[in-house]
PDB file of C-alpha atoms in Angstrom:
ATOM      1  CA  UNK A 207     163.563  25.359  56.435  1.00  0.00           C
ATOM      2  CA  UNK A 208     163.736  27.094  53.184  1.00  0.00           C
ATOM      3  CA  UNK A 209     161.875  25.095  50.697  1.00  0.00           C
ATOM      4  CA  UNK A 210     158.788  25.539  52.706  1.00  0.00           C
ATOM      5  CA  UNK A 211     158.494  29.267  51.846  1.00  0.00           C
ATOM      6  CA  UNK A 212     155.142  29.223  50.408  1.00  0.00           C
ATOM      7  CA  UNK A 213     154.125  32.961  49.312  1.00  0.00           C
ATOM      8  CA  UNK A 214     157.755  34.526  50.236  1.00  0.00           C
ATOM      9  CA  UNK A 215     159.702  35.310  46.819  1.00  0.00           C
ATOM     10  CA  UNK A 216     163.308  33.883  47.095  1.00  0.00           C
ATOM     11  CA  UNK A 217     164.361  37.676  46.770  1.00  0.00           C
ATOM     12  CA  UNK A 218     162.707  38.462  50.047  1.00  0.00           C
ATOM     13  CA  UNK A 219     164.275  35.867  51.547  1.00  0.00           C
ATOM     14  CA  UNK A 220     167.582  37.153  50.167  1.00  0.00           C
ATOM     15  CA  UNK A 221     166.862  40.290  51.799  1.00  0.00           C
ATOM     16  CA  UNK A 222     165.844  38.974  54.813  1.00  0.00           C
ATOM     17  CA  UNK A 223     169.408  37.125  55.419  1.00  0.00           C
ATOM     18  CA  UNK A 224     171.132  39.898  54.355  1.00  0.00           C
ATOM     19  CA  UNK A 225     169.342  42.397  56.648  1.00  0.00           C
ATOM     20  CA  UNK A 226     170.153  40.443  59.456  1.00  0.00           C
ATOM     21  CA  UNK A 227     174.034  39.873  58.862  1.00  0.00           C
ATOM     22  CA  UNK A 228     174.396  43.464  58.691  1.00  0.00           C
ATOM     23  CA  UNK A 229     172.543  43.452  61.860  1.00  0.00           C
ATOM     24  CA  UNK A 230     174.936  41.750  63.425  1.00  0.00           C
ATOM     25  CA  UNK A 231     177.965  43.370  62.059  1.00  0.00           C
ATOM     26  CA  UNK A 232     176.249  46.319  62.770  1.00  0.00           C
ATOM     27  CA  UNK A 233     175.749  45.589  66.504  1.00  0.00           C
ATOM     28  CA  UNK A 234     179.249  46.735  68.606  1.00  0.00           C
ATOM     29  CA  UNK A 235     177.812  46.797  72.160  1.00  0.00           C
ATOM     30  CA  UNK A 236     178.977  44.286  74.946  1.00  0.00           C
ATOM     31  CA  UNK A 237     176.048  42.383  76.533  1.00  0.00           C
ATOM     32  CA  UNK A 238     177.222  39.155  78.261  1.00  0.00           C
ATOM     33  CA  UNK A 239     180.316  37.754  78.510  1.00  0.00           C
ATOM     34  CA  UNK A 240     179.101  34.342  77.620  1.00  0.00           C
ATOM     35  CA  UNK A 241     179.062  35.712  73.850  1.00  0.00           C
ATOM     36  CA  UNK A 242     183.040  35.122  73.579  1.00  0.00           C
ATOM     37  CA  UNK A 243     184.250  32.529  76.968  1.00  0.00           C
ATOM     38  CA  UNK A 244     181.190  29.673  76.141  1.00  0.00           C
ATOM     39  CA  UNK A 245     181.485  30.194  71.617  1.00  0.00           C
ATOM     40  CA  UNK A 246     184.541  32.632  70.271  1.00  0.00           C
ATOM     41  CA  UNK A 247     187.156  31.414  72.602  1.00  0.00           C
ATOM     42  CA  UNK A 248     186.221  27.539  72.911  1.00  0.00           C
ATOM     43  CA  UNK A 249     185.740  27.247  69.492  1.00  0.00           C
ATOM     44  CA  UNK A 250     189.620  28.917  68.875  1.00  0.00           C
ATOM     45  CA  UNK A 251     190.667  26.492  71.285  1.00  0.00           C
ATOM     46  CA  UNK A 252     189.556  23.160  69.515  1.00  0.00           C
ATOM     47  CA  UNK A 253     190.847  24.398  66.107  1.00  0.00           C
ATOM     48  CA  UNK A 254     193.765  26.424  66.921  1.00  0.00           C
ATOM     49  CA  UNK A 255     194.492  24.974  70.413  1.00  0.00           C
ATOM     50  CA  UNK A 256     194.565  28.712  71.862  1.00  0.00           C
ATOM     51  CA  UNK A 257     191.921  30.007  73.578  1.00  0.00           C
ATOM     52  CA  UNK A 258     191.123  31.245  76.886  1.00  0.00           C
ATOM     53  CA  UNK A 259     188.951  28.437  79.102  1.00  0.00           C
ATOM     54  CA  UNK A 260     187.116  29.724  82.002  1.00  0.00           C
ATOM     55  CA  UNK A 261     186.203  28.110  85.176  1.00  0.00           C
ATOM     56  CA  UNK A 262     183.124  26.196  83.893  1.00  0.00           C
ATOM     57  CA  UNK A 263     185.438  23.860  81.669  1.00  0.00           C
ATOM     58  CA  UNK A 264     187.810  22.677  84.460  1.00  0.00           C
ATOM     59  CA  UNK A 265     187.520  18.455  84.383  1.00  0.00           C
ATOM     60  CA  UNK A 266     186.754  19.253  88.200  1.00  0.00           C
ATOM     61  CA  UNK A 267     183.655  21.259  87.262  1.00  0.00           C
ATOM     62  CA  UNK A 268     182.405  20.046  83.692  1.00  0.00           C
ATOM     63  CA  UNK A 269     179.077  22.461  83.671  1.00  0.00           C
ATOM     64  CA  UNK A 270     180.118  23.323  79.929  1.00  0.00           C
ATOM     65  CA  UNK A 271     179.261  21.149  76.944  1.00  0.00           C
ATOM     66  CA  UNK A 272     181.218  21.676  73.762  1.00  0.00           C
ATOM     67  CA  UNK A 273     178.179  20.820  71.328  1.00  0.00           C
ATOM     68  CA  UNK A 274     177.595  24.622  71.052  1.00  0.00           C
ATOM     69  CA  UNK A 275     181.101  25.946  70.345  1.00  0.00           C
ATOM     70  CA  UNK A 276     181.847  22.640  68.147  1.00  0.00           C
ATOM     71  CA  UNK A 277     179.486  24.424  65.727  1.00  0.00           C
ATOM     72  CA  UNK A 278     181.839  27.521  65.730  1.00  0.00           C
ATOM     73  CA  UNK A 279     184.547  25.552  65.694  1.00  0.00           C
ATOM     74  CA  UNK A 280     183.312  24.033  62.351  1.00  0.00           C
ATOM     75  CA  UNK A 281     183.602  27.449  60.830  1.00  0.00           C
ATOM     76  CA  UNK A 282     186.886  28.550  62.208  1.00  0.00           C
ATOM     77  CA  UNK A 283     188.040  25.148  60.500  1.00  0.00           C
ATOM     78  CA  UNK A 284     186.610  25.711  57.189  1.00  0.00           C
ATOM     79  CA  UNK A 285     188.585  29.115  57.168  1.00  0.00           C
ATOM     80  CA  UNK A 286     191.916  27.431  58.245  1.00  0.00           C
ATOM     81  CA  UNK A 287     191.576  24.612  55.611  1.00  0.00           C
ATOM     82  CA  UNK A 288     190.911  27.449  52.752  1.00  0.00           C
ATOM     83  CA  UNK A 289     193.400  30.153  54.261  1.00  0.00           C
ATOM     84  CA  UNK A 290     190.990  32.973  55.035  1.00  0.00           C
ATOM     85  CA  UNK A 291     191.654  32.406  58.441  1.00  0.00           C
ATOM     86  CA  UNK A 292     192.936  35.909  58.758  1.00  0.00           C
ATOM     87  CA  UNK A 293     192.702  37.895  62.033  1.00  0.00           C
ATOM     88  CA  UNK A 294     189.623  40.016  61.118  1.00  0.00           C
ATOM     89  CA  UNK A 295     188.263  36.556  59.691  1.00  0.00           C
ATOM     90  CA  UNK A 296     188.380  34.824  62.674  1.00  0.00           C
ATOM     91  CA  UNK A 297     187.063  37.549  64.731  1.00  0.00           C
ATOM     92  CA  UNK A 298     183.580  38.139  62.617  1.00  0.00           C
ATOM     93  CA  UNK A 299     183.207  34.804  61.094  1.00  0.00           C
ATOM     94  CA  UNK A 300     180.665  33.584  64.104  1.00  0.00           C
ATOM     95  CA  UNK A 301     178.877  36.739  63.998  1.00  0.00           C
ATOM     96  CA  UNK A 302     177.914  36.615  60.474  1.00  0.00           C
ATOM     97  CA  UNK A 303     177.465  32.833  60.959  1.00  0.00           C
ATOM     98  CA  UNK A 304     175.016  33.250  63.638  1.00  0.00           C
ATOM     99  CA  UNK A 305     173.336  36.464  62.156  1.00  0.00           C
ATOM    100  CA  UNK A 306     172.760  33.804  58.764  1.00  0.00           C
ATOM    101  CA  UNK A 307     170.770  31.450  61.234  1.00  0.00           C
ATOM    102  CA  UNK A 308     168.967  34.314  62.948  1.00  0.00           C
ATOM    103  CA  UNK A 309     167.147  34.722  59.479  1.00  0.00           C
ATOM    104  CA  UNK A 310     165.957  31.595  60.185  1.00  0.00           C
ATOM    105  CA  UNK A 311     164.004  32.606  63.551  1.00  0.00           C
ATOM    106  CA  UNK A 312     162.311  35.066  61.483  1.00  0.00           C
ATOM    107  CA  UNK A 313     161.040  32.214  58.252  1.00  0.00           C
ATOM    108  CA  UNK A 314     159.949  30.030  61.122  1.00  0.00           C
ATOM    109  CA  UNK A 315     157.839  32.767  62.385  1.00  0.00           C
ATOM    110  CA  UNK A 316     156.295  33.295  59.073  1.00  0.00           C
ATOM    111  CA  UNK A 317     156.079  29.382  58.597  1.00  0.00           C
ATOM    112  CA  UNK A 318     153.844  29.668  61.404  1.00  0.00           C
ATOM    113  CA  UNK A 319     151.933  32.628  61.083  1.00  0.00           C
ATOM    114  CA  UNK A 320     151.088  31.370  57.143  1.00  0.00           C
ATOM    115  CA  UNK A 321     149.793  28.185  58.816  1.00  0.00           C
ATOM    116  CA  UNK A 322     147.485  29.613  61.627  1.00  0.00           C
ATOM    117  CA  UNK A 323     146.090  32.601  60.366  1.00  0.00           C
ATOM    118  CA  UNK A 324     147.056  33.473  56.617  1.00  0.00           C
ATOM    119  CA  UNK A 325     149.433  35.421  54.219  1.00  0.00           C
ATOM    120  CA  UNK A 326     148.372  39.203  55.775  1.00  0.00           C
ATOM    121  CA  UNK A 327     149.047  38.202  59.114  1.00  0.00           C
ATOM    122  CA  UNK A 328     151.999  36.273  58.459  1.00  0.00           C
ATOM    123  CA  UNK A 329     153.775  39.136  56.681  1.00  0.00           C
ATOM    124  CA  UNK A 330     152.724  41.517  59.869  1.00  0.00           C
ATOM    125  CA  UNK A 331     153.783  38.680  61.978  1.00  0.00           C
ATOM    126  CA  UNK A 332     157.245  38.390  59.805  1.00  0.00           C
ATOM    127  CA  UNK A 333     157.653  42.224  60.471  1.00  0.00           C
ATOM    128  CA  UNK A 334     157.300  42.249  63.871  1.00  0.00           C
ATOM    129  CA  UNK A 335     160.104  39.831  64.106  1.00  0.00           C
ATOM    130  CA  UNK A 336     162.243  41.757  61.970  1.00  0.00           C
ATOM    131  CA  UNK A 337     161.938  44.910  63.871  1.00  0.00           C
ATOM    132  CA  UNK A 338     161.912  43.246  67.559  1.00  0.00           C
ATOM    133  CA  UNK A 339     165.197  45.409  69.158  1.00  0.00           C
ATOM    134  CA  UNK A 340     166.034  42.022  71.508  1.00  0.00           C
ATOM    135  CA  UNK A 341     165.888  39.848  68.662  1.00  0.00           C
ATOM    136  CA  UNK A 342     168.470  42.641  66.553  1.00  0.00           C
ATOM    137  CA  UNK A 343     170.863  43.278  69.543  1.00  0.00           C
ATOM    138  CA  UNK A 344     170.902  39.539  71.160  1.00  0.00           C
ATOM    139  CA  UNK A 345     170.174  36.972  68.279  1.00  0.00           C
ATOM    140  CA  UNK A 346     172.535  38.111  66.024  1.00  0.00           C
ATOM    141  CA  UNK A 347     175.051  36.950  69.137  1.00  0.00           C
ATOM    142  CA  UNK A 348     176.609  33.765  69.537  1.00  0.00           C
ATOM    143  CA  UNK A 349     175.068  32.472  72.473  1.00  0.00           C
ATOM    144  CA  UNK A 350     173.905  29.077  72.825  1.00  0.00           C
ATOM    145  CA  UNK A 351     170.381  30.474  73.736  1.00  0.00           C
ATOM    146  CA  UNK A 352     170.235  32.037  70.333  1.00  0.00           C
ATOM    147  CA  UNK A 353     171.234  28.906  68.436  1.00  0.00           C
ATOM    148  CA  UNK A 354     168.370  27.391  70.957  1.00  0.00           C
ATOM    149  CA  UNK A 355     166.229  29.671  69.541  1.00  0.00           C
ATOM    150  CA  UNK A 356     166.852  28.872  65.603  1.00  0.00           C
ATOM    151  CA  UNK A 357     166.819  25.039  66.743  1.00  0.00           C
ATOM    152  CA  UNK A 358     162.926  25.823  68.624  1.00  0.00           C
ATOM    153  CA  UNK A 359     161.966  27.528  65.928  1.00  0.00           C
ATOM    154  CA  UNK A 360     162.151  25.194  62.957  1.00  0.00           C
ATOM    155  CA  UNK A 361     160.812  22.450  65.189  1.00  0.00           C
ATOM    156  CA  UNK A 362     158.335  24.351  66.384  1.00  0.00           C
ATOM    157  CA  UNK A 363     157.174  25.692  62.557  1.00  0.00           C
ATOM    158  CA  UNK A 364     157.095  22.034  61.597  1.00  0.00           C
ATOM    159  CA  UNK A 365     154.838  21.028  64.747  1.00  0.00           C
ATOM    160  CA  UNK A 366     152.347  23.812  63.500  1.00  0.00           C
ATOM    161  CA  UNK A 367     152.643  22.740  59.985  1.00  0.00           C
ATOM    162  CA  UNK A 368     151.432  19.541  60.925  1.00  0.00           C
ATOM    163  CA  UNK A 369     154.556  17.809  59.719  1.00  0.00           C
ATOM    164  CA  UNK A 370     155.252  14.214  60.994  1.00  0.00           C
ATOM    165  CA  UNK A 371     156.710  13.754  64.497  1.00  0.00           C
ATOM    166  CA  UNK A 372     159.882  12.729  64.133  1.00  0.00           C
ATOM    167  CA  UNK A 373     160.949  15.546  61.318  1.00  0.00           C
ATOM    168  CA  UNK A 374     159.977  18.295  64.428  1.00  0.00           C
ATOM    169  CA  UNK A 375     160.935  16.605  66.989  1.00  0.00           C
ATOM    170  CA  UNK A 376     164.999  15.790  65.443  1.00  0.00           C
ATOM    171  CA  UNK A 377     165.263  19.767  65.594  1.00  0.00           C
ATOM    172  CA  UNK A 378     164.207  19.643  69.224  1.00  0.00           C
ATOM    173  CA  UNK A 379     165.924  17.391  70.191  1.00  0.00           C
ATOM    174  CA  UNK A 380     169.391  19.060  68.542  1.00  0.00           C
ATOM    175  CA  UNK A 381     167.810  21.633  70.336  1.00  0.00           C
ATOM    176  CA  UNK A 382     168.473  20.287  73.571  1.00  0.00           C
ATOM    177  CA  UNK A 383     171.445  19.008  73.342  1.00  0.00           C
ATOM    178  CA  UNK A 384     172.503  22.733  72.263  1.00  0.00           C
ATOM    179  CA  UNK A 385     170.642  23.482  75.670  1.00  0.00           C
ATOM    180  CA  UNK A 386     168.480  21.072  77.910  1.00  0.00           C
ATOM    181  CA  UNK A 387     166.398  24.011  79.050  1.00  0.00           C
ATOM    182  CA  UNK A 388     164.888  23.513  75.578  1.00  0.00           C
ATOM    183  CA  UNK A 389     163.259  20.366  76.747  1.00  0.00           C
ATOM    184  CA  UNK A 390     160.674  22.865  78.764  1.00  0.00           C
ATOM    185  CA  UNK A 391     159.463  24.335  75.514  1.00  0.00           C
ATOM    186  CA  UNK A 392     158.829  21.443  73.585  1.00  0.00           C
ATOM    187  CA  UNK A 393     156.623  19.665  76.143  1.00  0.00           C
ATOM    188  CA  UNK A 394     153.377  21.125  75.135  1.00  0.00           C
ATOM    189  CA  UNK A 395     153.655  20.478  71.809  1.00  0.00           C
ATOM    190  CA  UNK A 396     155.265  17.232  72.411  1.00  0.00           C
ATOM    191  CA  UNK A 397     151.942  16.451  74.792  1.00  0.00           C
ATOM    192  CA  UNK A 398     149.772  17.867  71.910  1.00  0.00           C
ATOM    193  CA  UNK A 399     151.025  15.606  69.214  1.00  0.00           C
ATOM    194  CA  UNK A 400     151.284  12.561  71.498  1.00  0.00           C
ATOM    195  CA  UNK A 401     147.521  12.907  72.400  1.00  0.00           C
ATOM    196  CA  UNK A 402     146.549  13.710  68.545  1.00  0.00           C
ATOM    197  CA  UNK A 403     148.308  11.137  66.758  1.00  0.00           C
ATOM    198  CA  UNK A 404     150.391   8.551  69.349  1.00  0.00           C
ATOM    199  CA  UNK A 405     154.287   8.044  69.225  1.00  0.00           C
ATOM    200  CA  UNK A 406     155.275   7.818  72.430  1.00  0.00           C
ATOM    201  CA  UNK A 407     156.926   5.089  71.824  1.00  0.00           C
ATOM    202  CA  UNK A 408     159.004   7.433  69.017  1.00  0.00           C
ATOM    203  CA  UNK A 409     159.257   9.806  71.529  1.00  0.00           C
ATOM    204  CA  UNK A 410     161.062   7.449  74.120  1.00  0.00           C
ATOM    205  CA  UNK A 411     163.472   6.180  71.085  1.00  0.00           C
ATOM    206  CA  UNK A 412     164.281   9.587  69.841  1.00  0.00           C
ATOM    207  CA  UNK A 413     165.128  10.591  73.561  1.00  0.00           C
ATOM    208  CA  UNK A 414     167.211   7.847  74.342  1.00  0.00           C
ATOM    209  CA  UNK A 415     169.312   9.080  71.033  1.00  0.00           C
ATOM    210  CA  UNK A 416     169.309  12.235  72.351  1.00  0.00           C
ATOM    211  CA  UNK A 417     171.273  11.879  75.530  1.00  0.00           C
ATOM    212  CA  UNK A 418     173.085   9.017  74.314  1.00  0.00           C
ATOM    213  CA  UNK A 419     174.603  11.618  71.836  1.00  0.00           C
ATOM    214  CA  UNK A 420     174.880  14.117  74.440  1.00  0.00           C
ATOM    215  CA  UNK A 421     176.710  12.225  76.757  1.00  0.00           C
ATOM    216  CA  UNK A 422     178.724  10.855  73.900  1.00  0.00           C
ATOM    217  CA  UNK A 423     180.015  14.226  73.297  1.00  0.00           C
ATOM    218  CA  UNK A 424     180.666  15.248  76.823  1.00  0.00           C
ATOM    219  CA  UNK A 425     182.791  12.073  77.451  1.00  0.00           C
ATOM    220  CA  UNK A 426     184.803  12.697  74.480  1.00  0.00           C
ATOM    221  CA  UNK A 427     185.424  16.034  75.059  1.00  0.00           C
ATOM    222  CA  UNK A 428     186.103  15.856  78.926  1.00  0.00           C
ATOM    223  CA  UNK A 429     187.897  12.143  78.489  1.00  0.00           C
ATOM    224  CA  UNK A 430     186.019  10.301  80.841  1.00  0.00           C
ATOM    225  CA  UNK A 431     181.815   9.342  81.167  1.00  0.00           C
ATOM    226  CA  UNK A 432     180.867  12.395  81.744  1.00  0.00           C
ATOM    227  CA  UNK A 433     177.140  14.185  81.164  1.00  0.00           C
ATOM    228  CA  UNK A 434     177.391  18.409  81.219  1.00  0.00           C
ATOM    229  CA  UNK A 435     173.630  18.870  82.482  1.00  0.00           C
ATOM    230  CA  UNK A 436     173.952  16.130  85.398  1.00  0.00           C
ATOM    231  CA  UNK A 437     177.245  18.083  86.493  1.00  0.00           C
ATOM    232  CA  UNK A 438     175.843  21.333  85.861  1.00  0.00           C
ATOM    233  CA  UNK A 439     172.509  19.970  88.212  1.00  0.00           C
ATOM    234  CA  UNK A 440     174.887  18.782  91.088  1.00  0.00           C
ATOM    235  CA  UNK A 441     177.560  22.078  90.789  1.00  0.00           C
ATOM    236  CA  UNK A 442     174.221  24.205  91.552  1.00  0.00           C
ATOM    237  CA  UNK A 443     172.765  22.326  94.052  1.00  0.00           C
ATOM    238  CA  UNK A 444     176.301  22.462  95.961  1.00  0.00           C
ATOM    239  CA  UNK A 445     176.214  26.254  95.801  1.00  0.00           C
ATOM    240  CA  UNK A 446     172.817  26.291  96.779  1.00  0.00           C
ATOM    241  CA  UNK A 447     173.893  24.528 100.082  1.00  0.00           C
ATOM    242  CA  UNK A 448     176.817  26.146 100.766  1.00  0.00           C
ATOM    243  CA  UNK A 449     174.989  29.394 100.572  1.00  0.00           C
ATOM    244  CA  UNK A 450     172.325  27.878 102.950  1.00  0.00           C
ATOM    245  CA  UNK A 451     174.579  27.086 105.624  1.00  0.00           C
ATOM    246  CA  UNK A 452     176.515  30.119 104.657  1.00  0.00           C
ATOM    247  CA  UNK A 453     173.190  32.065 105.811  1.00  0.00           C
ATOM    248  CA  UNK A 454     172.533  29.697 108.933  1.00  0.00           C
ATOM    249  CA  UNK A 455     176.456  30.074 110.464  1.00  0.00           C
ATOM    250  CA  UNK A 456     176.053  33.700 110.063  1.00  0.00           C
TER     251      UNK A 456
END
């Protein structure tokens, strides 16, 4: 992502990081619970094999991929292997992590904006992203949707950029194995390039990957063949009944 900063000083960058980690150490509120039972508290689990595991991670249920908190968990492990993993350590670590890649969101916005329309409107563009409350009280969070978000938007910047397909299309595809919902984003692009320049057959590879890795994951982490999104389809079409004929009986 960085080295593609044409016309942004390396000190503005700098800045840029920095302003967002205080963001998010800045940022106290509660928003969703999802912040610490699907990142905070898996993660601890994996690495220090504590950790509070809700519903969603029963064997019974599987609706919850580790991909997302196995990124977490990297840095809890890194701070075990060097000692810092103190309490206050522990507690902040993913928050400054994720507030790091949030700067990213905002260089792939200016990536983009430098593309279509120029340096002026990229640095308005760049500011808009900086000041944008949501993106200062829920990006800085460690919610799979906001690691979706850093994922879309380096893909993305490289789709406008014009760079070849497969270079885009890896971060899309980590992208959805963070979170298949991704998948709906990436189609128009994904139709663009196909119709521009062919690769379908690329495509169709680089898919295959995809939820052969996914699945991969899932199985190891639930200890059978297991796929979270298929599980996650089924669990919500089941409540969907149950409410149906909840509705009828009554």
């Amino acid at each position: 992502v960085l080295p593609h900063m044409q016309g942004l000083p390396w000190p503005a960058v700098v800045c840029i990081i920095v302003f967002r980690i205080v963001q998010g150490l800045c940022v106290r509120t509660y928003f969703n619970p999802d912040e610490y039972w699907q990142a905070h508290e898996v993660a601890h689990s994996i690495v220090f094999g504590c950790g509070h595991l809700t519903w969603e991670w029963l064997p019974q249920w599987k609706v919850r991929g580790p991909s997302h908190p196995a990124v977490f968990a990297v840095v809890y492990q890194v701070l075990a292997l060097t000692g810092f993993d103190s309490h206050s350590a522990v507690h902040w670590s993913p928050r400054v992590f994720q507030s790091t890649l949030a700067a990213v969101v905002d260089l792939s916005v200016w990536r983009m904006a430098l593309k279509l329309y120029g340096p002026r409107p990229a640095r308005w563009a760049l500011a808009c992203s900086l000041v944008n409350w949501f993106n200062g009280y829920c990006l800085v969070r460690p919610f799979s949707n906001s690691m979706e978000a850093v994922l879309l938007g380096v893909a993305l910047a490289g789709f406008v950029e014009g760079r070849p397909l497969v270079r885009w299309l890896l971060w899309g595809a980590a992208a959805c194995i963070i979170r298949p919902t991704a998948a709906v984003v990436l189609v128009v692009p994904w139709v663009v390039e196909i119709w521009e320049r062919g690769g379908i057959f690329v495509t169709v590879a680089l898919g295959a990957v995809c939820v052969s890795v996914s699945v991969a994951i899932d199985s190891a982490w639930y200890g059978e063949l297991s796929w979270t999104p298929l599980s996650f389809l089924r669990s919500a079409l089941q409540a969907r009944e149950k409410i149906f004929v909840f509705r009828v009986v009554s």
